[in-house]
Coordinates of N, CA and C in Angstrom, one line a residue:
X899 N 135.1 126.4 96.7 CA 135.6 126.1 95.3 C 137.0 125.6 95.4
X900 N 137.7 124.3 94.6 CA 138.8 124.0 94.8 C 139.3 124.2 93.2
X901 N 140.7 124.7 93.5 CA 141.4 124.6 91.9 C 142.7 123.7 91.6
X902 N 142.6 123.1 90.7 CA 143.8 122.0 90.6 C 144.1 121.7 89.6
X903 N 145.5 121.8 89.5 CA 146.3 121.6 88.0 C 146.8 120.8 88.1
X904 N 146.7 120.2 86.7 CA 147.2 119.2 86.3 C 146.8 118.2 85.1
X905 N 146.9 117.3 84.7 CA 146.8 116.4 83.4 C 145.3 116.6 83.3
X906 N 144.4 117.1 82.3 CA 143.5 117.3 81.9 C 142.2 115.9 82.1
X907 N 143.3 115.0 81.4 CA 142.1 113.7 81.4 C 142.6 113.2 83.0
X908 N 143.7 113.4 83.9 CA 143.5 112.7 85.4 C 142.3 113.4 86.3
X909 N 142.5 114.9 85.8 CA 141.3 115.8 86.6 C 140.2 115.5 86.1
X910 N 139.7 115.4 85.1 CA 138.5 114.7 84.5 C 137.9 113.5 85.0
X911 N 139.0 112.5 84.6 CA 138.7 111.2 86.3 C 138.2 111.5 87.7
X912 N 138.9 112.2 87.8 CA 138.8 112.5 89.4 C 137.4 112.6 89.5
X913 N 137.0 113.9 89.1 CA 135.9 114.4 88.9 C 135.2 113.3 88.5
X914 N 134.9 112.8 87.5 CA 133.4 112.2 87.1 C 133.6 110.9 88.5
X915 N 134.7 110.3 89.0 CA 135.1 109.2 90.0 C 133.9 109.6 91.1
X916 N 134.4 111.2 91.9 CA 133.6 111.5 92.9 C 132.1 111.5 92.7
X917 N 131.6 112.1 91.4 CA 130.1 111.9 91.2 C 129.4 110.2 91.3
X918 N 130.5 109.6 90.9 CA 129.9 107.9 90.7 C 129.9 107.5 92.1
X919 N 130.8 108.0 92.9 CA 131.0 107.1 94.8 C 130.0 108.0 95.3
X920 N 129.5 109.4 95.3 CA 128.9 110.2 95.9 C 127.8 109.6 96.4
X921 N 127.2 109.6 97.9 CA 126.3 108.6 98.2 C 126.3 107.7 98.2
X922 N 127.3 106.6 97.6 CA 127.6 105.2 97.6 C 128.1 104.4 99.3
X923 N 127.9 103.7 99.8 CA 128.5 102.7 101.1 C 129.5 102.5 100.4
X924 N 130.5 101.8 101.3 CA 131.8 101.4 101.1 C 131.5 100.1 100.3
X925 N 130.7 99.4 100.9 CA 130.4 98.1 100.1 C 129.7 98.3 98.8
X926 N 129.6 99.3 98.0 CA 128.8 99.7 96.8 C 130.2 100.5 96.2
X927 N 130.9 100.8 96.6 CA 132.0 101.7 96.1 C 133.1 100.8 94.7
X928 N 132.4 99.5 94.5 CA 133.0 99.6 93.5 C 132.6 99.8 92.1
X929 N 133.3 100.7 91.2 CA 133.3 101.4 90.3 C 133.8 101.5 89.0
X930 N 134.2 99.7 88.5 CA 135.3 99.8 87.7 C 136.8 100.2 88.0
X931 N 137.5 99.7 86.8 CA 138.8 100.5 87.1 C 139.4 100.9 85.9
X932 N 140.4 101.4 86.0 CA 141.3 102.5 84.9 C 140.9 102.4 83.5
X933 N 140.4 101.3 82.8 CA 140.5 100.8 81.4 C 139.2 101.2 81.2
X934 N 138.2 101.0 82.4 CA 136.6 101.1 81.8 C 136.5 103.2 82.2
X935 N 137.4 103.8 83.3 CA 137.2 104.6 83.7 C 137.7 105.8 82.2
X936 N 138.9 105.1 81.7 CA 139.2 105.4 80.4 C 138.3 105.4 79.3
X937 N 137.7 104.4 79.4 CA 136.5 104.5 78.6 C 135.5 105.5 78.8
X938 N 134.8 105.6 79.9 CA 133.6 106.6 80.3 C 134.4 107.7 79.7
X939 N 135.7 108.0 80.0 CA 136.1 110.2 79.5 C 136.6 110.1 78.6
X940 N 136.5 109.4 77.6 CA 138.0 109.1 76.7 C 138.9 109.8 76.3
X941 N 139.5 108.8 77.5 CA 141.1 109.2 77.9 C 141.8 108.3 77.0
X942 N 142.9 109.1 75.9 CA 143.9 108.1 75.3 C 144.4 107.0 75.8
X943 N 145.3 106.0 75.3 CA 145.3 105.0 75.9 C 146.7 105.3 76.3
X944 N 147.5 106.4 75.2 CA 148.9 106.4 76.3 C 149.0 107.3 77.7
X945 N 147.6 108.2 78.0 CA 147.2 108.4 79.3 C 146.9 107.2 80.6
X946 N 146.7 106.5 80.2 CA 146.5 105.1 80.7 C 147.0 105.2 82.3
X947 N 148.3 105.1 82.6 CA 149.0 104.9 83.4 C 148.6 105.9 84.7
X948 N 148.5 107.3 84.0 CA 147.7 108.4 85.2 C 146.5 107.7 86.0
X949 N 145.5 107.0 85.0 CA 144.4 106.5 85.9 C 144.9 105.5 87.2
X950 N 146.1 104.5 87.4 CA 146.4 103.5 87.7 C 146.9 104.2 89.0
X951 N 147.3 105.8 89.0 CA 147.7 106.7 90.4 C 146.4 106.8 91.4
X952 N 145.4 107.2 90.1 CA 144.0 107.2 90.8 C 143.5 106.0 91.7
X953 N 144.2 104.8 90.9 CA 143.4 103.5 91.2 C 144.1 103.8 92.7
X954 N 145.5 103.8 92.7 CA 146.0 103.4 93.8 C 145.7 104.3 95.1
X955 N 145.1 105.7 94.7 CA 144.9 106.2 95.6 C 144.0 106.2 96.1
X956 N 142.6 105.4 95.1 CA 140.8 105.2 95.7 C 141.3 103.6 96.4
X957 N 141.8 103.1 96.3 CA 142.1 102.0 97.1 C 142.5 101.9 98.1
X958 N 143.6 102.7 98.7 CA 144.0 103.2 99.9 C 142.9 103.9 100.3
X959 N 142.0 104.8 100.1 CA 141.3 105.8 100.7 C 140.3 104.9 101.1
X960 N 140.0 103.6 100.3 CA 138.7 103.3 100.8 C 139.0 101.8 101.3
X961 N 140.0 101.5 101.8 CA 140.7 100.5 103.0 C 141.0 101.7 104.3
X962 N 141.4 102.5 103.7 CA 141.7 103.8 105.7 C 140.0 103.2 106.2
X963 N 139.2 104.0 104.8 CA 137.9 104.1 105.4 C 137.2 103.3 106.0
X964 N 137.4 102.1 105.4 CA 136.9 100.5 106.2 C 137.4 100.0 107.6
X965 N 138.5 100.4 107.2 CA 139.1 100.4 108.9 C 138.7 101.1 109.8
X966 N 137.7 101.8 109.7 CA 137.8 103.3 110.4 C 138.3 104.3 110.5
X967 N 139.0 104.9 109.0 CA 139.6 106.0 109.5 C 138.6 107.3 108.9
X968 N 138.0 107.3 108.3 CA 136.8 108.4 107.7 C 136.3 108.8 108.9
X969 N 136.2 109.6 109.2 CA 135.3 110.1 110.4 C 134.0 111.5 109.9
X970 N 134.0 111.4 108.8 CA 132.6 111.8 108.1 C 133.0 113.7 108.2
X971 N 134.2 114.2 108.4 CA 134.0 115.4 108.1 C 135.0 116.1 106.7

C-alpha cells in the first residue's frame, strides 16, 4: 500500500492515468493530455497547471522507457 500527499485533484490524475496505461505497450500509451485528463476527474481549470507536471513527468518516463530504461521490475 502506498500513501501520498498532496493536491487532491493531481492524486486523482495520477491514479485514474495508471489504470488507463495499465497493460498498455509503449506504442498504445497515448492517453490524452492535461485538458481532456481534466476533463475525465473534473479538475477545475485553475488546477490546470498541476496536470502539465504530470504531463511532463509521463513523458519523460515513457522516453527513459523507449530507450531502454524500464527493465520491468
Amino acid at each position: 500500500s502506498i500513501t501520498a500527499y498532496g493536491c487532491p485533484y493531481t492524486l486523482k490524475v495520477c491514479e485514474w492515468l495508471g489504470g488507463q496505461l495499465k497493460g498498455r505497450r509503449l506504442d498504445q500509451a497515448a492517453c490524452g493530455g492535461p485538458r481532456d485528463w481534466a476533463s475525465a476527474n473534473e479538475v477545475p481549470e485553475e488546477r490546470l497547471t498541476r496536470l502539465l507536471v504530470i504531463e511532463d513527468a509521463l513523458l519523460a518516463a515513457l522516453r527513459n522507457a523507449s530507450q531502454g530504461g524500464y527493465n520491468g521490475a
